[in-house]
PDB file of C-alpha atoms in Angstrom:
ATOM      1  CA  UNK A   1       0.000   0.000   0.000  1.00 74.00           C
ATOM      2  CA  UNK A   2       1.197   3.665  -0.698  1.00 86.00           C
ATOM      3  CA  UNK A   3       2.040   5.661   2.048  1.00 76.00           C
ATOM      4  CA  UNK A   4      -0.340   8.170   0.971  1.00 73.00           C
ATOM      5  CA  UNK A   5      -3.276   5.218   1.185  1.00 73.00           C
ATOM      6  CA  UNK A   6      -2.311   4.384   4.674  1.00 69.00           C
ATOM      7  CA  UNK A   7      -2.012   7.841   5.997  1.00 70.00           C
ATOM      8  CA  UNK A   8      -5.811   8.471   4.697  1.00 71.00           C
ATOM      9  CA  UNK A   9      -7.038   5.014   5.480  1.00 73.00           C
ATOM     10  CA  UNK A  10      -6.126   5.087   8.781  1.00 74.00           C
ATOM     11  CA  UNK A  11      -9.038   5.423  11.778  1.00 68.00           C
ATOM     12  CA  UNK A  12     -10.407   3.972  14.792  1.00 72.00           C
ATOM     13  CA  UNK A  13     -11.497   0.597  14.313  1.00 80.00           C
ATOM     14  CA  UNK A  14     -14.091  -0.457  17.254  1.00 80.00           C
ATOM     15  CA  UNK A  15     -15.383  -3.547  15.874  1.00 86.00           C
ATOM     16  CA  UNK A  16     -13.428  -6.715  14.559  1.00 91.00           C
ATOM     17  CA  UNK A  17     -14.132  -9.896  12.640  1.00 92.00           C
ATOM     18  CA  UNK A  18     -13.117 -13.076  14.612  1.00 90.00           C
ATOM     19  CA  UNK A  19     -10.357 -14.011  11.844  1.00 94.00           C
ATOM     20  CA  UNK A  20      -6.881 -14.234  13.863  1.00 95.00           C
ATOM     21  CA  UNK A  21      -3.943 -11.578  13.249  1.00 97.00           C
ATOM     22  CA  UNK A  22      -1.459 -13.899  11.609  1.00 97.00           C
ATOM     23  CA  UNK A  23       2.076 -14.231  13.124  1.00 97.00           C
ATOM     24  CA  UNK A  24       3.468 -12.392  10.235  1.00 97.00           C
ATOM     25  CA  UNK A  25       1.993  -8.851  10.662  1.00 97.00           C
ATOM     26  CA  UNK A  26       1.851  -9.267  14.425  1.00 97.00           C
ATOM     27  CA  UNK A  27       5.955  -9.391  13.867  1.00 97.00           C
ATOM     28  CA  UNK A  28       6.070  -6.468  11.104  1.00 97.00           C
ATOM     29  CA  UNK A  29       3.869  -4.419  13.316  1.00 96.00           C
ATOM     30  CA  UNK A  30       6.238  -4.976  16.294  1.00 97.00           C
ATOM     31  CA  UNK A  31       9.172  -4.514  14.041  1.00 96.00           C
ATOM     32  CA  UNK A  32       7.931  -1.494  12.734  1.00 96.00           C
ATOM     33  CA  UNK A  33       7.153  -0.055  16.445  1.00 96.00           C
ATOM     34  CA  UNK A  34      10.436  -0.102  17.721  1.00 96.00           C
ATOM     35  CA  UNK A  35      11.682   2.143  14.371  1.00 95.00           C
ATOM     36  CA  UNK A  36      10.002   5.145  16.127  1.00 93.00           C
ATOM     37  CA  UNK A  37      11.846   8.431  17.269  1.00 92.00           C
ATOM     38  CA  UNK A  38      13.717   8.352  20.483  1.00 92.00           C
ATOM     39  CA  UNK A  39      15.386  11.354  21.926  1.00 89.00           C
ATOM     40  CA  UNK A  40      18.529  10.798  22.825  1.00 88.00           C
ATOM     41  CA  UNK A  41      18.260   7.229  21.348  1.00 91.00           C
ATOM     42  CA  UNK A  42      17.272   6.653  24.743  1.00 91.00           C
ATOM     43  CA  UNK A  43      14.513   3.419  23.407  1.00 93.00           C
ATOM     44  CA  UNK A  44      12.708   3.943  26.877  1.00 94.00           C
ATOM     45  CA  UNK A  45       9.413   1.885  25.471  1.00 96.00           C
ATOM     46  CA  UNK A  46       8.057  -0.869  26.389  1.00 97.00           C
ATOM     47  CA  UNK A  47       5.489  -2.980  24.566  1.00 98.00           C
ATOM     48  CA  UNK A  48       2.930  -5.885  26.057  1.00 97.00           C
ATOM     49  CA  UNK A  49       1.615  -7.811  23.356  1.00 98.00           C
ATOM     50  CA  UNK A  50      -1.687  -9.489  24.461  1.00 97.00           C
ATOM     51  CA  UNK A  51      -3.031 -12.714  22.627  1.00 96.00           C
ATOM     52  CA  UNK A  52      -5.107 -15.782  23.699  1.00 95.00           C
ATOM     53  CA  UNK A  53      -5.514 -16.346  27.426  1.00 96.00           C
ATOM     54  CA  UNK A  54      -3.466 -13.274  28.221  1.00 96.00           C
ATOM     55  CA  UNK A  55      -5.526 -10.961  26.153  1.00 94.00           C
ATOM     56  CA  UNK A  56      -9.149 -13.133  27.854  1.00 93.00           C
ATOM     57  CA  UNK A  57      -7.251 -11.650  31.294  1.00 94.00           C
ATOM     58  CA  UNK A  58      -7.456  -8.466  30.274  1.00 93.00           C
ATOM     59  CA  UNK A  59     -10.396  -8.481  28.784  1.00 90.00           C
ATOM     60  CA  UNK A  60     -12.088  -9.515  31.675  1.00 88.00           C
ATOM     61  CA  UNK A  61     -10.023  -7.437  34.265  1.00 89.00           C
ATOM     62  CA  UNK A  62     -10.068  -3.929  33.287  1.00 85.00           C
ATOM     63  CA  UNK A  63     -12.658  -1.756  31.174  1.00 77.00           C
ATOM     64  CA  UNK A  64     -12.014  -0.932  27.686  1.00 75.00           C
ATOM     65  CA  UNK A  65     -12.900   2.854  27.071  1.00 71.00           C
ATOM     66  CA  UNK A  66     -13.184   1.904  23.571  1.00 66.00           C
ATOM     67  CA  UNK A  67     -16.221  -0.046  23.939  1.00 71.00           C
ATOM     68  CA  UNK A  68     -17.429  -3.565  24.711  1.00 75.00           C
ATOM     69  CA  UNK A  69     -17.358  -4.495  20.501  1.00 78.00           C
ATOM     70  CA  UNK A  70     -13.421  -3.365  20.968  1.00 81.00           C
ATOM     71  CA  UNK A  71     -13.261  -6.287  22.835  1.00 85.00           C
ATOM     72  CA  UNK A  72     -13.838  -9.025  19.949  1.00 88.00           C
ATOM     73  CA  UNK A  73      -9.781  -7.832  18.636  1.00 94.00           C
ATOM     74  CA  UNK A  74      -7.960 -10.618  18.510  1.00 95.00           C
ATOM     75  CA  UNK A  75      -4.787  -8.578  19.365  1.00 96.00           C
ATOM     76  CA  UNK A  76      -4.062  -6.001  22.427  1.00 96.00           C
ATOM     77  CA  UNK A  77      -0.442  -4.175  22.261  1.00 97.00           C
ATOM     78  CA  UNK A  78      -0.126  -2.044  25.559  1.00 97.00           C
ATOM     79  CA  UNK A  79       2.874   0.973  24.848  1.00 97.00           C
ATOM     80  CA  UNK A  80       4.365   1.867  28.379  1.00 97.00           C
ATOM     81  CA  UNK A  81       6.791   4.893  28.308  1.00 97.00           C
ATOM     82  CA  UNK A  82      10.118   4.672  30.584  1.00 96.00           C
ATOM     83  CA  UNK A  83      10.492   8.302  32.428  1.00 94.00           C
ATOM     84  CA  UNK A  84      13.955   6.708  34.260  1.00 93.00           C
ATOM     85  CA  UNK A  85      15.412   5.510  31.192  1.00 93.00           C
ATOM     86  CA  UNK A  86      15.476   9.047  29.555  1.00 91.00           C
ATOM     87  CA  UNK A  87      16.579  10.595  32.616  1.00 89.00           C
ATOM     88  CA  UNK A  88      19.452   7.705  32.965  1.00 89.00           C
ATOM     89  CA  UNK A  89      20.064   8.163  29.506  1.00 89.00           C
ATOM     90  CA  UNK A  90      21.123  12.022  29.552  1.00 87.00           C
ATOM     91  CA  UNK A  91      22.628  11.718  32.700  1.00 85.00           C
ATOM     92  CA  UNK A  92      25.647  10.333  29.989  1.00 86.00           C
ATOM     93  CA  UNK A  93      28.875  12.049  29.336  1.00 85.00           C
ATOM     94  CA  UNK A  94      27.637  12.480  25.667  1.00 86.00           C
ATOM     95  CA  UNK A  95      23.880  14.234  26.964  1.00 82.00           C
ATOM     96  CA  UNK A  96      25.339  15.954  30.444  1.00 69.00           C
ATOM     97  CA  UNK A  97      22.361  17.140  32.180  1.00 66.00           C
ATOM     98  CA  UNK A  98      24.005  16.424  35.654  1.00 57.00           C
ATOM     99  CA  UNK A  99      21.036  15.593  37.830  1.00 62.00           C
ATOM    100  CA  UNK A 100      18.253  12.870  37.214  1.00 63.00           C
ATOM    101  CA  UNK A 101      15.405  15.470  37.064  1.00 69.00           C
ATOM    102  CA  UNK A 102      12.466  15.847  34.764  1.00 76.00           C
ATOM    103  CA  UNK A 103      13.095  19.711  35.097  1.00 76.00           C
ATOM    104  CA  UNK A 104      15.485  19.786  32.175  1.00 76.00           C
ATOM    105  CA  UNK A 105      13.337  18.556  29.761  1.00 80.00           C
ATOM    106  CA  UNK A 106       9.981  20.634  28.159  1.00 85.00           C
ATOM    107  CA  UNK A 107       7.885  18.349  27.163  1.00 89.00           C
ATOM    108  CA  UNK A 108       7.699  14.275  28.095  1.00 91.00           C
ATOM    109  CA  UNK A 109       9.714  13.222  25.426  1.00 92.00           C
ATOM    110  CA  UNK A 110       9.641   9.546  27.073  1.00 95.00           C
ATOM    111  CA  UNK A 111       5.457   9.767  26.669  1.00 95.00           C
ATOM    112  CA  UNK A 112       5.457  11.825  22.752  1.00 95.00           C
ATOM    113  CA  UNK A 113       8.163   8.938  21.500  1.00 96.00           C
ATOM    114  CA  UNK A 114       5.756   5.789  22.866  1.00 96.00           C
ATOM    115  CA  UNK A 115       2.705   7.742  21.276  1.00 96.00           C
ATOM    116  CA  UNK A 116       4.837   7.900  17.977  1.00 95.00           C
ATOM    117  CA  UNK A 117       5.621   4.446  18.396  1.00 96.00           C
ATOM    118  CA  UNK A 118       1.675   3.710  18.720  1.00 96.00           C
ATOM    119  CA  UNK A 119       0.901   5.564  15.648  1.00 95.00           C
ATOM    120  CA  UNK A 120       3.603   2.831  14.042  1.00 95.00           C
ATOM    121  CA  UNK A 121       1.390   0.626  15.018  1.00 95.00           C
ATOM    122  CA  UNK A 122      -1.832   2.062  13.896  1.00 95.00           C
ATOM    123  CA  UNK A 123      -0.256   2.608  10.370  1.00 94.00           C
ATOM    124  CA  UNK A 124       1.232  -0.459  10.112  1.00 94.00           C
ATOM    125  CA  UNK A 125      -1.624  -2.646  11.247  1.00 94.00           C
ATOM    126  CA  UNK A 126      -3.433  -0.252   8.126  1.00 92.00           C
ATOM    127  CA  UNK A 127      -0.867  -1.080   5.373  1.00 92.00           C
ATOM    128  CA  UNK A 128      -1.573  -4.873   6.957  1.00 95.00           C
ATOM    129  CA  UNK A 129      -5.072  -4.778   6.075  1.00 93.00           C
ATOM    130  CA  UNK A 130      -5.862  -4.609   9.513  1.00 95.00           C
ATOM    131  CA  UNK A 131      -8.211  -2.130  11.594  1.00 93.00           C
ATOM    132  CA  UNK A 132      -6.806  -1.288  15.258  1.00 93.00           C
ATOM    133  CA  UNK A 133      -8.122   1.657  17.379  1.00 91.00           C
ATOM    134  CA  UNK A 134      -6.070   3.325  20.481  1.00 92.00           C
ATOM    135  CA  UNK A 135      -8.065   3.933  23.627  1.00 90.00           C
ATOM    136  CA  UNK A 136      -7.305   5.168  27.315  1.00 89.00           C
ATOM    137  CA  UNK A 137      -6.643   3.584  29.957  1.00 87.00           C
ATOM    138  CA  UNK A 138      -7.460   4.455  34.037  1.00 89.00           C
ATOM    139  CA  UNK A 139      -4.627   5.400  36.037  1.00 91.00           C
ATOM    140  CA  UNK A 140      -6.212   3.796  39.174  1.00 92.00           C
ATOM    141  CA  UNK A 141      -5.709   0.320  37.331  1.00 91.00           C
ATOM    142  CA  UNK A 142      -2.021   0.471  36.512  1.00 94.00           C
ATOM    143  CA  UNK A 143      -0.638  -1.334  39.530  1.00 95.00           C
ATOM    144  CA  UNK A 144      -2.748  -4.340  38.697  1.00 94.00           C
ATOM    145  CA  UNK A 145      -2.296  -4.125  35.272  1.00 95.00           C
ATOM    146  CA  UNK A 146       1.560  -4.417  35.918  1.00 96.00           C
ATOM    147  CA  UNK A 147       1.374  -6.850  38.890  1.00 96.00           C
ATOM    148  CA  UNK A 148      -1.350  -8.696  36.753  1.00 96.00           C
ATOM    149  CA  UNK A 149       1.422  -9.202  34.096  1.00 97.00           C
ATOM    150  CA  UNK A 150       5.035  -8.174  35.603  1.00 97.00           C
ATOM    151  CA  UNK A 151       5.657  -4.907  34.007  1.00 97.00           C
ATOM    152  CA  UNK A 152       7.932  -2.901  36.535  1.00 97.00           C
ATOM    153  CA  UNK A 153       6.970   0.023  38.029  1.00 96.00           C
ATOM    154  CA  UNK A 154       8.983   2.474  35.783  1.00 96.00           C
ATOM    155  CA  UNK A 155       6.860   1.515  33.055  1.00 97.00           C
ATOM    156  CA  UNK A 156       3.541   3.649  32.349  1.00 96.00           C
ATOM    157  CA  UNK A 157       0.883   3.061  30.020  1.00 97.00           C
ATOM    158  CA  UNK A 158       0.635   5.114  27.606  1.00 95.00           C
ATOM    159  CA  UNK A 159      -2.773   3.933  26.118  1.00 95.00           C
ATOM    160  CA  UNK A 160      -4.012   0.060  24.652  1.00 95.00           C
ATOM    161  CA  UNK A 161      -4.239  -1.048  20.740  1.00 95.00           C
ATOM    162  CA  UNK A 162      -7.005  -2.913  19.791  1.00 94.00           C
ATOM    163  CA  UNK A 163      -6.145  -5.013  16.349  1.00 95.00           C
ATOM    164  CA  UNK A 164      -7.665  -7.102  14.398  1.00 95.00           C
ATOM    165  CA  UNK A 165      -9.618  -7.267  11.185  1.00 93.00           C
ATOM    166  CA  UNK A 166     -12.531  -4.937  10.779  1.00 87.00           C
ATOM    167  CA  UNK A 167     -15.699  -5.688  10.820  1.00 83.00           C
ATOM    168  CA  UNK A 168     -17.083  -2.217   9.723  1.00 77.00           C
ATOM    169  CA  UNK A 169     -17.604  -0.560   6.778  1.00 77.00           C
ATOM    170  CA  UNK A 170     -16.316   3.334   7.127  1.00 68.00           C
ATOM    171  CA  UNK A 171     -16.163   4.924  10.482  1.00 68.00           C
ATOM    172  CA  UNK A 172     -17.525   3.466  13.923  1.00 63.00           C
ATOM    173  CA  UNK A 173     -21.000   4.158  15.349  1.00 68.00           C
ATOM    174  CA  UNK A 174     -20.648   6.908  17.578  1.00 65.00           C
ATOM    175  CA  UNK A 175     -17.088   7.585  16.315  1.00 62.00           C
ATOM    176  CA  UNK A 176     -16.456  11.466  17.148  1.00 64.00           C
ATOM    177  CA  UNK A 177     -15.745  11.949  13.250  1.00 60.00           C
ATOM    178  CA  UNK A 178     -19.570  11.320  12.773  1.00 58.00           C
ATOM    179  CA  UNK A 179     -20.634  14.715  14.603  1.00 68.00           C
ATOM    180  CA  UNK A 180     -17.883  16.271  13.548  1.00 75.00           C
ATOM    181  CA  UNK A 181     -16.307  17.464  10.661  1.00 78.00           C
ATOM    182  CA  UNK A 182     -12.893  17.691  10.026  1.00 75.00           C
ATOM    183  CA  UNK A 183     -11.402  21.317  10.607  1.00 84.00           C
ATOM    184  CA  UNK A 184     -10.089  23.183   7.458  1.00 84.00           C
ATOM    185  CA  UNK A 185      -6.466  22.469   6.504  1.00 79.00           C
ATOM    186  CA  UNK A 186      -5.979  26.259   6.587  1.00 82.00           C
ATOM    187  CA  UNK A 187      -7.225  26.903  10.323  1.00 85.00           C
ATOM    188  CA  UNK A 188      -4.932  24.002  11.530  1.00 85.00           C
ATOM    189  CA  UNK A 189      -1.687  24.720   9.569  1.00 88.00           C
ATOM    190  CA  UNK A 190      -0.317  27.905   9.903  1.00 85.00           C
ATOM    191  CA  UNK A 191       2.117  29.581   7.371  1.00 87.00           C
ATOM    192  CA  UNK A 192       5.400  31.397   8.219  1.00 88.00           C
ATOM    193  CA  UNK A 193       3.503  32.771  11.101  1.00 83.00           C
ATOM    194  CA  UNK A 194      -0.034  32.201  13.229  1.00 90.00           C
ATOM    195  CA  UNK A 195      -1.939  35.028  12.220  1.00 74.00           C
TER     196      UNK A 195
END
């Protein structure tokens, strides 16, 4: 698929055929979500993949914002974003920020480069064929989503990807894209300056 195709195919995905993801594109999406950005090269992501019993856990353990139907996805990948690896990371000779503080940086690079990572994921499950969606999760559910599973404690959850093959035509029932319409190009991108 052109890059073009799967830039203006992608969208939320809430409701999924029973056909398994095959072992191929499970691996090329995985592949392809570890290719993401990473300041510093720092690679503080993490990535659960959820399939079988493991994903039947899940699914019966914690809510999925993105519906019950979202629940019929034969494939869950959790992104969890590593804070202390970034920190450790340009605590290095080569980075020298001194102290182990968040303070330095302006943003939460370790949180934009697992959300770039997850939007490797929703493209690539696209040029797969595939329909995924990417849905919140509760922060009051994180320790037993990581004692549930053994994820340590430095790793946060960024969000959960549903995947699986869709089993809708165009976008979701009560998708926000149905009430509203897309803003112009021309209020969103602005040109050598705001206004």
């Amino acid at each position: 698929m052109e890059f073009q195709d799967v830039v203006r195919r992608r969208r939320m995905v809430r409701k999924f055929t029973d056909e398994p993801v095959s072992e191929e594109s499970v691996q090329r999406i995985m592949r392809n979500a570890v290719r993401g950005p990473s300041a510093g090269f720092s690679q503080g992501q993490g990535f659960l993949v959820l399939r079988g019993e493991s994903l039947t856990k899940f699914s019966e353990m914690f809510e999925w914002w993105s519906g019950e139907d979202a629940k019929s996805a034969p494939l869950v990948v959790i992104p969890f974003s590593a804070k202390k690896v970034y920190l450790d990371r340009y605590a290095e000779p080569d980075k020298a920020f001194a102290e182990l503080t968040e303070d330095r940086w302006p943003v939460p690079y370790w949180d934009i480069d697992t959300g770039m990572a997850s939007l490797l994921i929703l493209q690539t499950a696209v040029d797969e064929g595939l329909g995924a969606v990417f849905f919140g999760t509760d922060r009051d559910t994180w320790p037993a989503l990581r004692e549930a599973y053994g994820v340590p404690e430095m790793y946060t959850p960024i969000g959960v990807i549903a995947i699986g093959h869709s089993a809708e035509e165009g976008i979701s029932e009560g998708a926000s894209p149905l009430r509203r319409k897309r803003k112009p190009h021309d209020e969103m991108v602005h040109w050598d300056q705001w206004a």
